[in-house]
Short mmCIF file of C-alpha atoms in Angstrom, two decimals:
data_model
loop_
_atom_site.label_atom_id
_atom_site.label_comp_id
_atom_site.label_asym_id
_atom_site.label_seq_id
_atom_site.Cartn_x
_atom_site.Cartn_y
_atom_site.Cartn_z
CA UNK A 458 25.23 21.17 -0.70
CA UNK A 459 25.46 20.38 3.02
CA UNK A 460 22.93 19.82 5.78
CA UNK A 461 23.45 20.17 9.52
CA UNK A 462 20.06 19.51 11.15
CA UNK A 463 19.20 17.91 14.49
CA UNK A 464 15.71 17.09 15.79
CA UNK A 465 15.31 15.68 19.29
CA UNK A 466 12.45 14.82 21.61
CA UNK A 467 13.57 14.11 25.14
CA UNK A 468 13.41 14.94 28.81
CA UNK A 469 15.38 17.65 30.58
CA UNK A 470 17.82 16.10 33.06
CA UNK A 471 18.26 19.09 35.36
CA UNK A 472 17.20 22.72 35.58
CA UNK A 473 18.77 24.83 32.81
CA UNK A 474 21.99 26.72 33.42
CA UNK A 475 21.58 30.34 32.31
CA UNK A 476 24.48 32.77 31.89
CA UNK A 477 24.29 36.49 31.20
CA UNK A 478 26.80 37.73 28.65
CA UNK A 479 26.65 41.47 29.36
CA UNK A 480 25.79 42.06 33.01
CA UNK A 481 25.96 45.85 32.63
CA UNK A 482 23.39 46.11 29.83
CA UNK A 483 19.80 46.99 30.65
CA UNK A 484 18.63 43.87 28.79
CA UNK A 485 21.62 41.49 28.89
CA UNK A 486 22.04 38.71 26.34
CA UNK A 487 21.55 35.21 27.71
CA UNK A 488 22.74 31.74 26.88
CA UNK A 489 20.96 28.72 28.37
CA UNK A 490 22.36 25.20 28.51
CA UNK A 491 20.12 22.16 28.87
CA UNK A 492 20.99 18.48 29.28
CA UNK A 493 18.41 16.52 27.26
CA UNK A 494 18.00 12.74 27.50
CA UNK A 495 16.72 10.69 24.58
CA UNK A 496 16.05 6.98 24.96
CA UNK A 497 15.54 4.05 22.66
CA UNK A 498 14.79 0.40 23.27
CA UNK A 499 16.67 -2.29 21.45
CA UNK A 500 17.71 -5.86 21.99
CA UNK A 501 21.14 -6.59 23.38
CA UNK A 502 23.37 -9.53 22.43
CA UNK A 503 21.33 -11.81 24.76
CA UNK A 504 18.16 -10.79 22.89
CA UNK A 505 16.86 -8.95 25.98
CA UNK A 506 15.05 -5.67 25.47
CA UNK A 507 17.13 -2.87 27.01
CA UNK A 508 16.68 0.87 27.17
CA UNK A 509 19.63 3.00 26.09
CA UNK A 510 19.83 6.68 26.98
CA UNK A 511 21.84 9.29 25.11
CA UNK A 512 22.54 12.68 26.74
CA UNK A 513 22.70 15.79 24.57
CA UNK A 514 23.92 19.26 25.51
CA UNK A 515 21.55 21.84 24.04
CA UNK A 516 22.51 25.52 23.91
CA UNK A 517 19.90 28.26 23.41
CA UNK A 518 20.70 31.91 22.74
CA UNK A 519 18.75 35.18 22.87
CA UNK A 520 14.97 34.88 22.99
CA UNK A 521 15.11 31.07 23.16
CA UNK A 522 17.38 31.35 26.23
CA UNK A 523 14.92 33.75 27.88
CA UNK A 524 12.06 31.32 27.33
CA UNK A 525 14.12 28.36 28.54
CA UNK A 526 14.98 30.31 31.70
CA UNK A 527 11.34 31.18 32.30
CA UNK A 528 9.58 27.89 31.51
CA UNK A 529 11.89 24.86 31.31
CA UNK A 530 12.56 22.76 34.41
CA UNK A 531 13.95 19.33 35.18
CA UNK A 532 11.64 16.60 33.84
CA UNK A 533 10.07 18.71 31.09
CA UNK A 534 9.66 16.99 27.73
CA UNK A 535 10.98 19.12 24.86
CA UNK A 536 11.17 19.09 21.10
CA UNK A 537 14.43 20.71 20.01
CA UNK A 538 15.45 21.52 16.47
CA UNK A 539 18.83 22.96 15.63
CA UNK A 540 22.31 22.21 14.36
CA UNK A 541 25.47 20.59 15.70
CA UNK A 542 28.34 22.83 16.76
CA UNK A 543 31.74 21.65 17.94
CA UNK A 544 33.97 23.94 19.93
CA UNK A 545 37.38 23.46 21.47
CA UNK A 546 39.51 24.95 24.21
CA UNK A 547 42.86 24.36 25.85
CA UNK A 548 42.48 22.90 29.33
CA UNK A 549 44.55 23.66 32.39
CA UNK A 550 46.31 20.38 31.76
CA UNK A 551 47.54 21.67 28.39
CA UNK A 552 45.30 19.27 26.48
CA UNK A 553 42.92 20.41 23.76
CA UNK A 554 39.31 19.57 24.68
CA UNK A 555 36.34 19.29 22.34
CA UNK A 556 32.60 19.34 22.92
CA UNK A 557 29.78 18.91 20.42
CA UNK A 558 26.51 20.66 21.27
CA UNK A 559 23.12 21.21 19.69
CA UNK A 560 22.54 24.90 18.97
CA UNK A 561 18.76 25.23 19.39
CA UNK A 562 16.82 27.16 16.77
CA UNK A 563 13.35 25.86 17.74
CA UNK A 564 12.27 24.71 21.19
CA UNK A 565 8.78 23.45 21.94
CA UNK A 566 7.53 22.40 25.35
CA UNK A 567 5.67 19.11 24.85
CA UNK A 568 4.82 18.39 28.48
CA UNK A 569 6.03 19.11 31.93
CA UNK A 570 6.29 16.91 34.98
CA UNK A 571 5.98 18.50 38.37
CA UNK A 572 8.36 17.01 40.90
CA UNK A 573 5.43 15.59 42.89
CA UNK A 574 3.66 13.98 39.93
CA UNK A 575 6.91 12.57 38.53
CA UNK A 576 7.70 10.96 41.88
CA UNK A 577 4.18 9.56 42.12
CA UNK A 578 4.27 8.31 38.53
CA UNK A 579 1.54 10.73 37.56
CA UNK A 580 0.70 11.98 34.11
CA UNK A 581 2.57 14.99 32.74
CA UNK A 582 0.78 18.25 33.31
CA UNK A 583 0.96 21.20 31.00
CA UNK A 584 2.09 24.57 32.26
CA UNK A 585 0.48 27.91 31.49
CA UNK A 586 2.36 29.86 28.85
CA UNK A 587 4.38 26.92 27.56
CA UNK A 588 2.47 26.32 24.38
CA UNK A 589 4.49 26.07 21.17
CA UNK A 590 3.38 29.58 20.22
CA UNK A 591 4.93 30.88 23.45
CA UNK A 592 8.27 29.64 22.13
CA UNK A 593 7.80 31.22 18.73
CA UNK A 594 7.94 27.78 17.18
CA UNK A 595 6.86 27.22 13.63
CA UNK A 596 3.96 24.83 13.28
CA UNK A 597 4.56 22.15 10.64
CA UNK A 598 2.46 22.55 7.51
CA UNK A 599 2.49 18.85 6.70
CA UNK A 600 0.01 16.61 8.51
CA UNK A 601 1.33 14.77 11.53
CA UNK A 602 1.85 11.02 11.49
CA UNK A 603 -1.44 10.62 13.35
CA UNK A 604 -3.34 12.42 10.57
CA UNK A 605 -1.75 10.53 7.71
CA UNK A 606 -3.66 7.59 6.20
CA UNK A 607 -2.25 4.11 6.67
CA UNK A 608 -1.26 2.35 3.46
CA UNK A 609 -1.36 -1.42 3.99
CA UNK A 610 -0.32 -2.11 0.40
CA UNK A 611 3.34 -1.17 0.87
CA UNK A 612 5.72 -3.59 -0.89
CA UNK A 613 7.99 -3.99 2.14
#
């Protein structure tokens, strides 16, 4: 048995790049590429708290790409669920190049920052039509961490 599953919550670094695969079709297929930043805080070797950012390339196809094109902008906070894919190509320099990407299966818009509110340090604002149901996302059946009772009797 094998498992290839990725779950990310992060902020979009720039507006998505959308490409059309069949320009002549009445409803061409799309592929959207997003750069998603995830951050974590941890102590460095001097015991100072530092923030480390990891950048992920997320690729969405079909209906997900359409929704990304329509709703996702720089600064938006997303939940992405998918799998890792590695592809390779021969560069002009004759070298073989590799890239590992997240192929998105579920995308949920968690919040969106307008350029003006992000610059002013304002709170994220939600955008009309960007609810999880607009993305066709599956709602989890298990209770969220907020709903779960706290057990103070854990042995660790």
